[in-house]
Coordinates of C-alpha atoms in Angstrom, one line a residue:
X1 CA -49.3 34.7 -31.0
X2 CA -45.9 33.0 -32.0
X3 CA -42.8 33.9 -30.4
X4 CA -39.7 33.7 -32.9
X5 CA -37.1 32.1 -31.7
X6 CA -33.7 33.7 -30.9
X7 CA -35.1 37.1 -32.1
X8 CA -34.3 39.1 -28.3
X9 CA -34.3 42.5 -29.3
X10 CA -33.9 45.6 -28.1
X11 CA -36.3 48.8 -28.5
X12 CA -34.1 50.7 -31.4
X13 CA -33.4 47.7 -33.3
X14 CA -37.3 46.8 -32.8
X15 CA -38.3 49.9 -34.4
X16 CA -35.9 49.4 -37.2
X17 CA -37.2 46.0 -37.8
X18 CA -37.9 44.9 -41.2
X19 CA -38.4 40.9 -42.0
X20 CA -39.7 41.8 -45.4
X21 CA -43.3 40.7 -44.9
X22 CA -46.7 42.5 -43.9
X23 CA -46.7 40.6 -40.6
X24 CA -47.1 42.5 -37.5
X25 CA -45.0 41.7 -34.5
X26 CA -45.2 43.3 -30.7
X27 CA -41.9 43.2 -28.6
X28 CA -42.7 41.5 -25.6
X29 CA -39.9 41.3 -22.6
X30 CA -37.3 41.8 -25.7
X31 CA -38.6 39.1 -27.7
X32 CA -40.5 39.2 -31.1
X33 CA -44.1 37.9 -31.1
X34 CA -45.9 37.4 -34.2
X35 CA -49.5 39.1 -33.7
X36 CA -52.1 36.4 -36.3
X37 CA -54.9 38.7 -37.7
X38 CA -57.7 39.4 -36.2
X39 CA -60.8 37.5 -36.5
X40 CA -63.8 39.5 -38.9
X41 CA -65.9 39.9 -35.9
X42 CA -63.1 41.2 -33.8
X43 CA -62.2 43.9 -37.0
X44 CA -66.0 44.8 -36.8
X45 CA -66.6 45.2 -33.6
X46 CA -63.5 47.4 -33.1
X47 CA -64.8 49.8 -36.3
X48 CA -68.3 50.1 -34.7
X49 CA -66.4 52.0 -31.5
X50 CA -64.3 53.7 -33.7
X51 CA -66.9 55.2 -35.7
X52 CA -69.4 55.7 -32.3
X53 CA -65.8 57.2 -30.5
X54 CA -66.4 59.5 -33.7
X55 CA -69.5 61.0 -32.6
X56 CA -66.8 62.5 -29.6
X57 CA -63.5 63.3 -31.2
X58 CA -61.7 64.1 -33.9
X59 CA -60.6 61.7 -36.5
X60 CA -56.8 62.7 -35.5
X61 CA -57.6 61.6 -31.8
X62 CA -58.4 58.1 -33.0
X63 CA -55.8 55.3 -33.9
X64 CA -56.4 51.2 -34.8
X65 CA -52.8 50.7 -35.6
X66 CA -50.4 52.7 -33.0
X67 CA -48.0 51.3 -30.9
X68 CA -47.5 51.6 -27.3
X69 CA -44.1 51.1 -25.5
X70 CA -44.6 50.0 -22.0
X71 CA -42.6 50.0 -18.8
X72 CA -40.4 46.7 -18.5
X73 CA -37.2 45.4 -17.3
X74 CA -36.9 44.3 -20.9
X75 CA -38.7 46.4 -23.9
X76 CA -42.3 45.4 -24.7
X77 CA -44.7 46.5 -27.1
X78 CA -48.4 46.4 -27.4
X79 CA -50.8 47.0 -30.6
X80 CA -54.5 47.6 -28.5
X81 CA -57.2 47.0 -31.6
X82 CA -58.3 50.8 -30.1
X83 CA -56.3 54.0 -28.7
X84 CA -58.2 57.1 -27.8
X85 CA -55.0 59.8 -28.3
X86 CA -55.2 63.1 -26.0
X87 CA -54.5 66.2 -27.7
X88 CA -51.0 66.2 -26.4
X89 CA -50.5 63.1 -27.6
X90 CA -51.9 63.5 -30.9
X91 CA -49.7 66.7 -31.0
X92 CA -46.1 64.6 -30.0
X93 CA -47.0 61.9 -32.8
X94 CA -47.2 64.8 -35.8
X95 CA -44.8 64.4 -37.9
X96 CA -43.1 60.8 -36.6
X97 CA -42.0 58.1 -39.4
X98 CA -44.0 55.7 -37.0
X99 CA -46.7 55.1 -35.3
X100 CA -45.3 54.3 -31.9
X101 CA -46.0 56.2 -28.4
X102 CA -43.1 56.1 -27.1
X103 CA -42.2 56.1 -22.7
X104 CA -41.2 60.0 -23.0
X105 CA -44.5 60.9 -24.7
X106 CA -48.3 61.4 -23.0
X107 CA -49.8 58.2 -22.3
X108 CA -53.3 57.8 -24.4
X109 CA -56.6 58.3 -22.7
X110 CA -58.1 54.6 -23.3
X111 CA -57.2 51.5 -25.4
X112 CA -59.7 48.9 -26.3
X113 CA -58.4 45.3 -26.4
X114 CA -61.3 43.0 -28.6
X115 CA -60.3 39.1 -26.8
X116 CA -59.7 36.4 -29.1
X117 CA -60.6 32.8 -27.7
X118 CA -57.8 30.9 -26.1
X119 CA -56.5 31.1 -22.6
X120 CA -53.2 33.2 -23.6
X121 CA -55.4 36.1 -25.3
X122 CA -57.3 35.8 -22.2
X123 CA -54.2 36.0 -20.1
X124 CA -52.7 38.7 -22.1
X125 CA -55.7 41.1 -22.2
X126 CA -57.2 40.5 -18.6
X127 CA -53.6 40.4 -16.5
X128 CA -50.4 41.3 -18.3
X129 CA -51.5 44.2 -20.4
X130 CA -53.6 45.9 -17.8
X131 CA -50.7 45.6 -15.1
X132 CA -48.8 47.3 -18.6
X133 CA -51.3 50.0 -19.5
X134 CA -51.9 50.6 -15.3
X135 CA -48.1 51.3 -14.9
X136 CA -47.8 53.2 -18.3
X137 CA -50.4 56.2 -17.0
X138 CA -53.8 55.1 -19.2
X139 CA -56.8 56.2 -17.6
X140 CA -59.5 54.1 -18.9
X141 CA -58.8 50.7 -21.0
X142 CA -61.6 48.6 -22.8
X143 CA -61.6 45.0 -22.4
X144 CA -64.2 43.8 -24.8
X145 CA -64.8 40.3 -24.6
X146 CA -67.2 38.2 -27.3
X147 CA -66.4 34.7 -25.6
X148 CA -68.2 36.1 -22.2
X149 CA -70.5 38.6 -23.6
X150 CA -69.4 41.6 -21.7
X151 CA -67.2 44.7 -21.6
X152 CA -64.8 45.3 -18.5
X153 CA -64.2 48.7 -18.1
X154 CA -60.9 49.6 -16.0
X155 CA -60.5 53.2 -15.0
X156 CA -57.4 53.9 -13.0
X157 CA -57.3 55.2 -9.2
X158 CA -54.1 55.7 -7.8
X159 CA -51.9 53.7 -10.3
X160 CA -54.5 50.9 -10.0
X161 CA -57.3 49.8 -12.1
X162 CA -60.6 49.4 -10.8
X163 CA -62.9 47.7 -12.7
X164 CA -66.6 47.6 -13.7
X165 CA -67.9 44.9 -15.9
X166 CA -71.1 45.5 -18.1
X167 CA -73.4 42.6 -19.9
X168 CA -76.0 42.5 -22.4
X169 CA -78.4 45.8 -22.7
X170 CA -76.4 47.5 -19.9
X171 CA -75.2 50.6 -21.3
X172 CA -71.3 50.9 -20.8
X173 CA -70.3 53.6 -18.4
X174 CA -67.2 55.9 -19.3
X175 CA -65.2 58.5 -18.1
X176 CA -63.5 59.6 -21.2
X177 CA -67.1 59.4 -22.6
X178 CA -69.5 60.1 -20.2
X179 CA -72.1 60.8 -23.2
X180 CA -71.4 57.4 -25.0
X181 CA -74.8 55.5 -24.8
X182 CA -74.3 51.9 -26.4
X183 CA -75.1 49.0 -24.6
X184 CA -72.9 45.7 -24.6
X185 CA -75.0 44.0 -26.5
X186 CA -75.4 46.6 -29.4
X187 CA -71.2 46.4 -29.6
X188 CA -71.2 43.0 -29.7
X189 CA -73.5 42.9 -32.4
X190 CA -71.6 45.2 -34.2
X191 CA -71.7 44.7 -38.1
X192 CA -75.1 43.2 -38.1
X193 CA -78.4 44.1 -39.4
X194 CA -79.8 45.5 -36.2
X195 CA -76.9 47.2 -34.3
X196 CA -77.6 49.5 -37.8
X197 CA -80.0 51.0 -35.6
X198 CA -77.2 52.3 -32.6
X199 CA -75.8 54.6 -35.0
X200 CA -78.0 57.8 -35.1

């Protein structure tokens, strides 16, 4: 992610921003950071949970491209690749001219974060957004990793996460979804040939 320079900002004129161009941007302490796109495998594997998440809830419950404003001293912004809406949720953001979850609405009931390599992704999905989405009320977040072969599954106690890490044909444990049977493995795989077969 590339921060542009001089661009501090503040929440309204984030929301109102427009360079022009199709590129995406999160607000992070104020400042605007260009978000690259996501790798094919990262777009796949977050598709093959949206369409299992499917089995669960309705299409209205299920979002790839909202926003979530988070606490801060300055204004950030986050984009998960995944957000699981509760029905009040999905009932504030009718009608809105954007799809941003703003601090005076529900928080969502889990986001799924797909890591791209590189130590900042790393630092930005294991420690700064989970201290984020912790502070901002989200039950359960989804850190799916393909660099270490394993989903980290945070579930919050007390304003805390605490987390439980799942590897190859371990099926992942949830408390949004207690009936969701995939296995690490069969999400990493997602997209080919044989994780077909998951989808029953």
């Amino acid at each position: 992610m590339t921060a542009i320079i001089g661009k501090h900002l503040r929440l309204e004129e984030y929301l109102k921003y427009d360079d022009g161009t199709d590129s995406q941007y999160e607000l992070v302490a104020g400042e605007l950071v260009a978000i690259p796109p996501e790798s094919p495998k990262n777009v796949q594997i977050s598709l093959f949970l949206l369409v299992n998440f499917l089995k669960f809830v309705p299409v209205n419950r299920l979002s790839n491209k909202v926003e979530i404003v988070v606490a801060g001293s300055r204004a950030t912004t986050r984009i998960p690749d995944l957000v699981v809406l509760t029905d009040e949720l999905a009932i504030a953001l009718e009608g809105a001219t954007r799809s941003t979850i703003t601090l005076d609405m529900p928080p969502p009931a889990l986001v799924v974060e797909v890591v791209s390599p590189g130590k900042a992704n790393e630092d930005r999905d294991y420690r700064y957004k989970r201290s984020e989405y912790a502070a901002r009320g989200i039950a359960e977040y989804w850190i799916v990793d393909p660099q270490i072969n394993a989903v980290t599954v945070l579930i919050l106690v007390d304003g805390f996460y605490e987390e439980t890490r799942f590897s190859g044909n371990t099926a992942i444990a949830s408390t949004i979804f207690p009936e969701f049977q995939l296995t690490v493995e069969q999400v990493l795989n997602a997209g080919e040939s044989n994780a077909g077969n998951a989808i029953s």
